[in-house]
Amino acid sequence: AMINLADLYLNGYGVDRDYGQAFSLYGRAAELGNSKGMRGLAYMYASGEGTPKDLRQAALLYREASVAGDAAAMDNLGFIYYTGQGVPKDYRQAFLWFQKAAVEGYPDAMADVGLMYSSGRGVAQDHVQSRAWYSRGAEGGNPRCMSELGLVYEKGYGVQTDYKQAFGWYRRGAEAGDPLGMAYLAEMYEHGKGVKEDLQQSVAWYRKAAELGNDYAKNALVRLNATRGSTQQKAGGPAKRFVSSK
């Protein structure tokens, strides 16, 4: 009940948003050894909501929650090591924590493990393992994994290039709300890859992705408006915000 109430205060669901109350409740839960309380407190230190921003303290709390078995905290700890926030950047440690979270069944971590295998950061590059983790995450309904599977088939990473498969996965990711999937789906419509060329659909999906903050889509809209060519290159990495106690 304490964690649920803290979540309500943090997000302003049914009550006035109150970061101070959320911080206090997460802190009390953390003192009682509750891993979700530790994770919620870590989020607040990482974001600077309800308390001065302290990435080192956030990292310590995410580690405590991870050791206590909290999969979401493991994934966030991996992200901390990946970006070097509050700790020295360490891709190997990032991979290990992403993997621990993925093995526990945390969907976002499956996307992160797939990305690490794809890029060869923190682990030997292995497109077969990458696709396997994306597939597992996609089967569990993770939108980012669906979009990344689309990229696997579009680029032929460890598989035969298949634009129709790519289009299908991009569409699933986009319809599930992933900005990356929306941007790549728009590009498929723009160039007629795996689907009939349709600039109206392309612009519509670029706009949806841009509204959600996707820079690739924003640049594409500028390019299309200027009616000139593009040399943009797709690139990915763990797309993560620190999560709260949920």
Tab-separated table of C-alpha atoms in Angstrom:
chain	number	residue	atom	x	y	z
A	1	ALA	CA	0.000	0.000	0.000
A	2	MET	CA	2.870	2.357	0.781
A	3	ILE	CA	4.411	1.830	-2.671
A	4	ASN	CA	1.063	2.241	-4.413
A	5	LEU	CA	0.452	5.507	-2.599
A	6	ALA	CA	3.937	6.730	-3.452
A	7	ASP	CA	3.268	5.935	-7.115
A	8	LEU	CA	0.051	7.952	-6.989
A	9	TYR	CA	1.831	10.969	-5.526
A	10	LEU	CA	4.694	10.650	-8.019
A	11	ASN	CA	2.432	10.522	-11.063
A	12	GLY	CA	-0.495	12.577	-9.812
A	13	TYR	CA	-3.028	9.790	-10.290
A	14	GLY	CA	-6.172	10.597	-8.310
A	15	VAL	CA	-4.254	12.976	-6.036
A	16	ASP	CA	-2.314	16.198	-6.478
A	17	ARG	CA	1.231	15.393	-7.575
A	18	ASP	CA	3.495	15.674	-4.560
A	19	TYR	CA	7.132	14.662	-5.056
A	20	GLY	CA	7.916	15.257	-1.395
A	21	GLN	CA	5.285	12.769	-0.266
A	22	ALA	CA	6.408	10.259	-2.893
A	23	PHE	CA	10.039	10.587	-1.805
A	24	SER	CA	9.097	10.131	1.840
A	25	LEU	CA	6.987	7.042	1.174
A	26	TYR	CA	9.564	5.395	-1.079
A	27	GLY	CA	12.183	6.127	1.573
A	28	ARG	CA	10.133	4.500	4.329
A	29	ALA	CA	9.560	1.437	2.167
A	30	ALA	CA	13.258	1.247	1.298
A	31	GLU	CA	14.187	1.349	4.986
A	32	LEU	CA	11.958	-1.687	5.464
A	33	GLY	CA	13.933	-3.528	2.796
A	34	ASN	CA	11.327	-3.188	0.034
A	35	SER	CA	13.078	-3.374	-3.358
A	36	LYS	CA	10.351	-1.346	-5.075
A	37	GLY	CA	10.859	1.363	-2.496
A	38	MET	CA	14.594	1.336	-3.216
A	39	ARG	CA	13.886	1.559	-6.937
A	40	GLY	CA	11.400	4.387	-6.504
A	41	LEU	CA	13.847	6.288	-4.330
A	42	ALA	CA	16.602	5.682	-6.874
A	43	TYR	CA	14.383	7.110	-9.600
A	44	MET	CA	13.806	10.276	-7.593
A	45	TYR	CA	17.516	10.751	-6.963
A	46	ALA	CA	18.203	10.149	-10.657
A	47	SER	CA	15.555	12.584	-11.851
A	48	GLY	CA	15.937	15.195	-9.114
A	49	GLU	CA	12.237	15.051	-8.328
A	50	GLY	CA	11.476	15.636	-4.653
A	51	THR	CA	15.178	15.751	-3.770
A	52	PRO	CA	18.407	17.221	-5.150
A	53	LYS	CA	19.654	15.169	-8.078
A	54	ASP	CA	22.280	12.637	-6.996
A	55	LEU	CA	23.251	10.065	-9.620
A	56	ARG	CA	25.737	8.336	-7.349
A	57	GLN	CA	23.057	7.739	-4.720
A	58	ALA	CA	20.668	6.589	-7.457
A	59	ALA	CA	23.236	4.054	-8.630
A	60	LEU	CA	23.746	2.738	-5.092
A	61	LEU	CA	20.007	2.318	-4.573
A	62	TYR	CA	19.471	0.641	-7.933
A	63	ARG	CA	22.245	-1.778	-6.992
A	64	GLU	CA	20.630	-2.526	-3.621
A	65	ALA	CA	17.292	-3.175	-5.300
A	66	SER	CA	18.998	-5.327	-7.945
A	67	VAL	CA	20.751	-7.458	-5.355
A	68	ALA	CA	17.350	-7.882	-3.706
A	69	GLY	CA	16.087	-9.393	-6.963
A	70	ASP	CA	14.210	-6.474	-8.566
A	71	ALA	CA	14.370	-7.001	-12.351
A	72	ALA	CA	13.410	-3.438	-13.291
A	73	ALA	CA	16.176	-2.140	-11.034
A	74	MET	CA	18.642	-4.512	-12.717
A	75	ASP	CA	17.697	-3.060	-16.092
A	76	ASN	CA	18.109	0.485	-14.831
A	77	LEU	CA	21.442	-0.386	-13.264
A	78	GLY	CA	22.517	-1.712	-16.641
A	79	PHE	CA	21.490	1.583	-18.208
A	80	ILE	CA	23.488	3.483	-15.589
A	81	TYR	CA	26.614	1.520	-16.490
A	82	TYR	CA	25.856	1.902	-20.205
A	83	THR	CA	25.657	5.694	-19.954
A	84	GLY	CA	28.094	6.247	-17.098
A	85	GLN	CA	25.605	8.057	-14.846
A	86	GLY	CA	26.833	7.999	-11.264
A	87	VAL	CA	29.337	5.245	-12.085
A	88	PRO	CA	32.188	4.879	-14.599
A	89	LYS	CA	30.860	3.797	-17.994
A	90	ASP	CA	31.240	0.028	-18.266
A	91	TYR	CA	29.611	-1.857	-21.156
A	92	ARG	CA	30.469	-5.248	-19.693
A	93	GLN	CA	28.701	-4.456	-16.432
A	94	ALA	CA	25.823	-2.977	-18.406
A	95	PHE	CA	25.435	-6.177	-20.395
A	96	LEU	CA	25.590	-8.373	-17.288
A	97	TRP	CA	22.821	-6.425	-15.537
A	98	PHE	CA	20.679	-6.220	-18.672
A	99	GLN	CA	21.072	-9.982	-19.031
A	100	LYS	CA	20.124	-10.644	-15.400
A	101	ALA	CA	16.956	-8.594	-15.859
A	102	ALA	CA	16.139	-10.294	-19.157
A	103	VAL	CA	16.551	-13.752	-17.665
A	104	GLU	CA	14.098	-12.663	-14.959
A	105	GLY	CA	11.623	-11.942	-17.747
A	106	TYR	CA	11.792	-8.135	-17.820
A	107	PRO	CA	10.776	-7.183	-21.411
A	108	ASP	CA	12.687	-3.890	-21.717
A	109	ALA	CA	15.867	-5.702	-20.751
A	110	MET	CA	15.368	-8.190	-23.577
A	111	ALA	CA	15.568	-5.302	-26.028
A	112	ASP	CA	18.702	-4.032	-24.288
A	113	VAL	CA	20.398	-7.442	-24.358
A	114	GLY	CA	19.540	-7.722	-28.041
A	115	LEU	CA	21.096	-4.333	-28.712
A	116	MET	CA	24.273	-5.247	-26.833
A	117	TYR	CA	24.672	-8.454	-28.833
A	118	SER	CA	23.953	-6.563	-32.053
A	119	SER	CA	26.506	-3.840	-31.360
A	120	GLY	CA	29.117	-6.051	-29.699
A	121	ARG	CA	29.312	-3.739	-26.696
A	122	GLY	CA	30.104	-5.545	-23.475
A	123	VAL	CA	29.834	-8.926	-25.191
A	124	ALA	CA	31.010	-10.524	-28.423
A	125	GLN	CA	28.812	-9.516	-31.357
A	126	ASP	CA	26.285	-12.256	-32.046
A	127	HIS	CA	23.353	-11.536	-34.359
A	128	VAL	CA	21.785	-14.935	-33.647
A	129	GLN	CA	21.605	-14.180	-29.921
A	130	SER	CA	20.446	-10.659	-30.667
A	131	ARG	CA	17.537	-11.864	-32.799
A	132	ALA	CA	16.648	-14.528	-30.221
A	133	TRP	CA	16.271	-11.933	-27.468
A	134	TYR	CA	14.335	-9.560	-29.713
A	135	SER	CA	12.015	-12.420	-30.649
A	136	ARG	CA	11.478	-13.374	-27.026
A	137	GLY	CA	10.679	-9.791	-26.116
A	138	ALA	CA	8.399	-9.319	-29.116
A	139	GLU	CA	6.480	-12.466	-28.238
A	140	GLY	CA	5.970	-10.942	-24.797
A	141	GLY	CA	4.537	-7.805	-26.364
A	142	ASN	CA	7.523	-5.453	-26.070
A	143	PRO	CA	7.197	-2.731	-28.763
A	144	ARG	CA	10.923	-1.920	-28.943
A	145	CYS	CA	11.780	-5.564	-29.573
A	146	MET	CA	9.268	-5.630	-32.423
A	147	SER	CA	10.894	-2.584	-34.015
A	148	GLU	CA	14.397	-3.960	-33.573
A	149	LEU	CA	13.319	-7.221	-35.220
A	150	GLY	CA	12.206	-5.109	-38.164
A	151	LEU	CA	15.707	-3.672	-38.398
A	152	VAL	CA	17.186	-7.166	-38.255
A	153	TYR	CA	15.172	-8.209	-41.310
A	154	GLU	CA	15.635	-4.932	-43.174
A	155	LYS	CA	19.421	-4.977	-42.795
A	156	GLY	CA	19.864	-8.753	-42.904
A	157	TYR	CA	21.592	-9.038	-39.540
A	158	GLY	CA	22.162	-12.785	-39.286
A	159	VAL	CA	19.196	-13.504	-41.573
A	160	GLN	CA	18.272	-13.123	-45.227
A	161	THR	CA	17.141	-9.570	-45.949
A	162	ASP	CA	13.340	-9.552	-46.028
A	163	TYR	CA	11.599	-6.201	-46.469
A	164	LYS	CA	8.118	-7.640	-46.001
A	165	GLN	CA	9.121	-9.145	-42.665
A	166	ALA	CA	10.789	-5.871	-41.746
A	167	PHE	CA	7.697	-3.883	-42.655
A	168	GLY	CA	5.499	-6.226	-40.631
A	169	TRP	CA	7.596	-5.914	-37.499
A	170	TYR	CA	7.964	-2.151	-37.853
A	171	ARG	CA	4.201	-1.872	-38.159
A	172	ARG	CA	3.657	-3.994	-35.040
A	173	GLY	CA	6.145	-1.890	-33.090
A	174	ALA	CA	4.641	1.344	-34.376
A	175	GLU	CA	1.072	0.321	-33.614
A	176	ALA	CA	2.191	-0.682	-30.122
A	177	GLY	CA	3.484	2.853	-29.590
A	178	ASP	CA	7.241	2.625	-30.227
A	179	PRO	CA	8.587	5.866	-31.787
A	180	LEU	CA	11.487	4.017	-33.413
A	181	GLY	CA	9.087	1.621	-35.116
A	182	MET	CA	6.986	4.554	-36.289
A	183	ALA	CA	9.999	6.286	-37.842
A	184	TYR	CA	11.252	3.169	-39.600
A	185	LEU	CA	7.748	2.264	-40.772
A	186	ALA	CA	7.483	5.751	-42.255
A	187	GLU	CA	10.743	5.188	-44.098
A	188	MET	CA	9.478	1.925	-45.547
A	189	TYR	CA	6.410	3.741	-46.870
A	190	GLU	CA	8.600	6.546	-48.181
A	191	HIS	CA	10.823	4.247	-50.233
A	192	GLY	CA	8.350	1.477	-51.002
A	193	LYS	CA	10.298	-1.194	-49.149
A	194	GLY	CA	8.111	-4.179	-48.272
A	195	VAL	CA	5.018	-2.150	-49.115
A	196	LYS	CA	3.752	0.079	-51.917
A	197	GLU	CA	5.232	3.575	-51.759
A	198	ASP	CA	2.861	5.906	-49.942
A	199	LEU	CA	4.170	9.362	-49.027
A	200	GLN	CA	0.974	10.285	-47.224
A	201	GLN	CA	1.370	7.325	-44.856
A	202	SER	CA	5.072	8.053	-44.595
A	203	VAL	CA	4.562	11.630	-43.454
A	204	ALA	CA	1.785	10.598	-41.069
A	205	TRP	CA	4.030	8.077	-39.289
A	206	TYR	CA	7.026	10.428	-39.284
A	207	ARG	CA	4.816	13.012	-37.588
A	208	LYS	CA	3.622	10.538	-34.952
A	209	ALA	CA	7.213	9.567	-34.196
A	210	ALA	CA	8.359	13.199	-34.134
A	211	GLU	CA	5.574	14.100	-31.696
A	212	LEU	CA	7.012	11.467	-29.372
A	213	GLY	CA	10.457	13.044	-29.624
A	214	ASN	CA	12.134	10.808	-32.223
A	215	ASP	CA	14.963	12.829	-33.802
A	216	TYR	CA	15.241	10.540	-36.816
A	217	ALA	CA	11.640	11.334	-37.700
A	218	LYS	CA	12.072	15.047	-37.064
A	219	ASN	CA	15.020	15.156	-39.442
A	220	ALA	CA	13.099	13.158	-42.034
A	221	LEU	CA	10.257	15.671	-41.959
A	222	VAL	CA	12.710	18.525	-42.458
A	223	ARG	CA	14.252	16.604	-45.338
A	224	LEU	CA	10.918	15.887	-46.957
A	225	ASN	CA	9.811	19.476	-46.539
A	226	ALA	CA	12.993	20.616	-48.214
A	227	THR	CA	12.513	17.957	-50.936
A	228	ARG	CA	16.129	16.961	-50.865
A	229	GLY	CA	18.036	13.690	-50.331
A	230	SER	CA	19.148	12.270	-47.046
A	231	THR	CA	22.219	10.507	-45.794
A	232	GLN	CA	20.777	9.657	-42.398
A	233	GLN	CA	21.999	6.482	-40.803
A	234	LYS	CA	20.016	4.372	-38.419
A	235	ALA	CA	21.551	3.889	-35.047
A	236	GLY	CA	20.278	2.447	-31.823
A	237	GLY	CA	21.084	2.048	-28.193
A	238	PRO	CA	19.191	1.219	-25.052
A	239	ALA	CA	16.325	3.700	-25.185
A	240	LYS	CA	15.651	4.111	-21.526
A	241	ARG	CA	14.263	6.525	-19.016
A	242	PHE	CA	14.643	5.743	-15.362
A	243	VAL	CA	11.475	3.949	-14.345
A	244	SER	CA	9.604	4.483	-11.115
A	245	SER	CA	8.565	1.769	-8.683
A	246	LYS	CA	6.158	0.120	-11.132
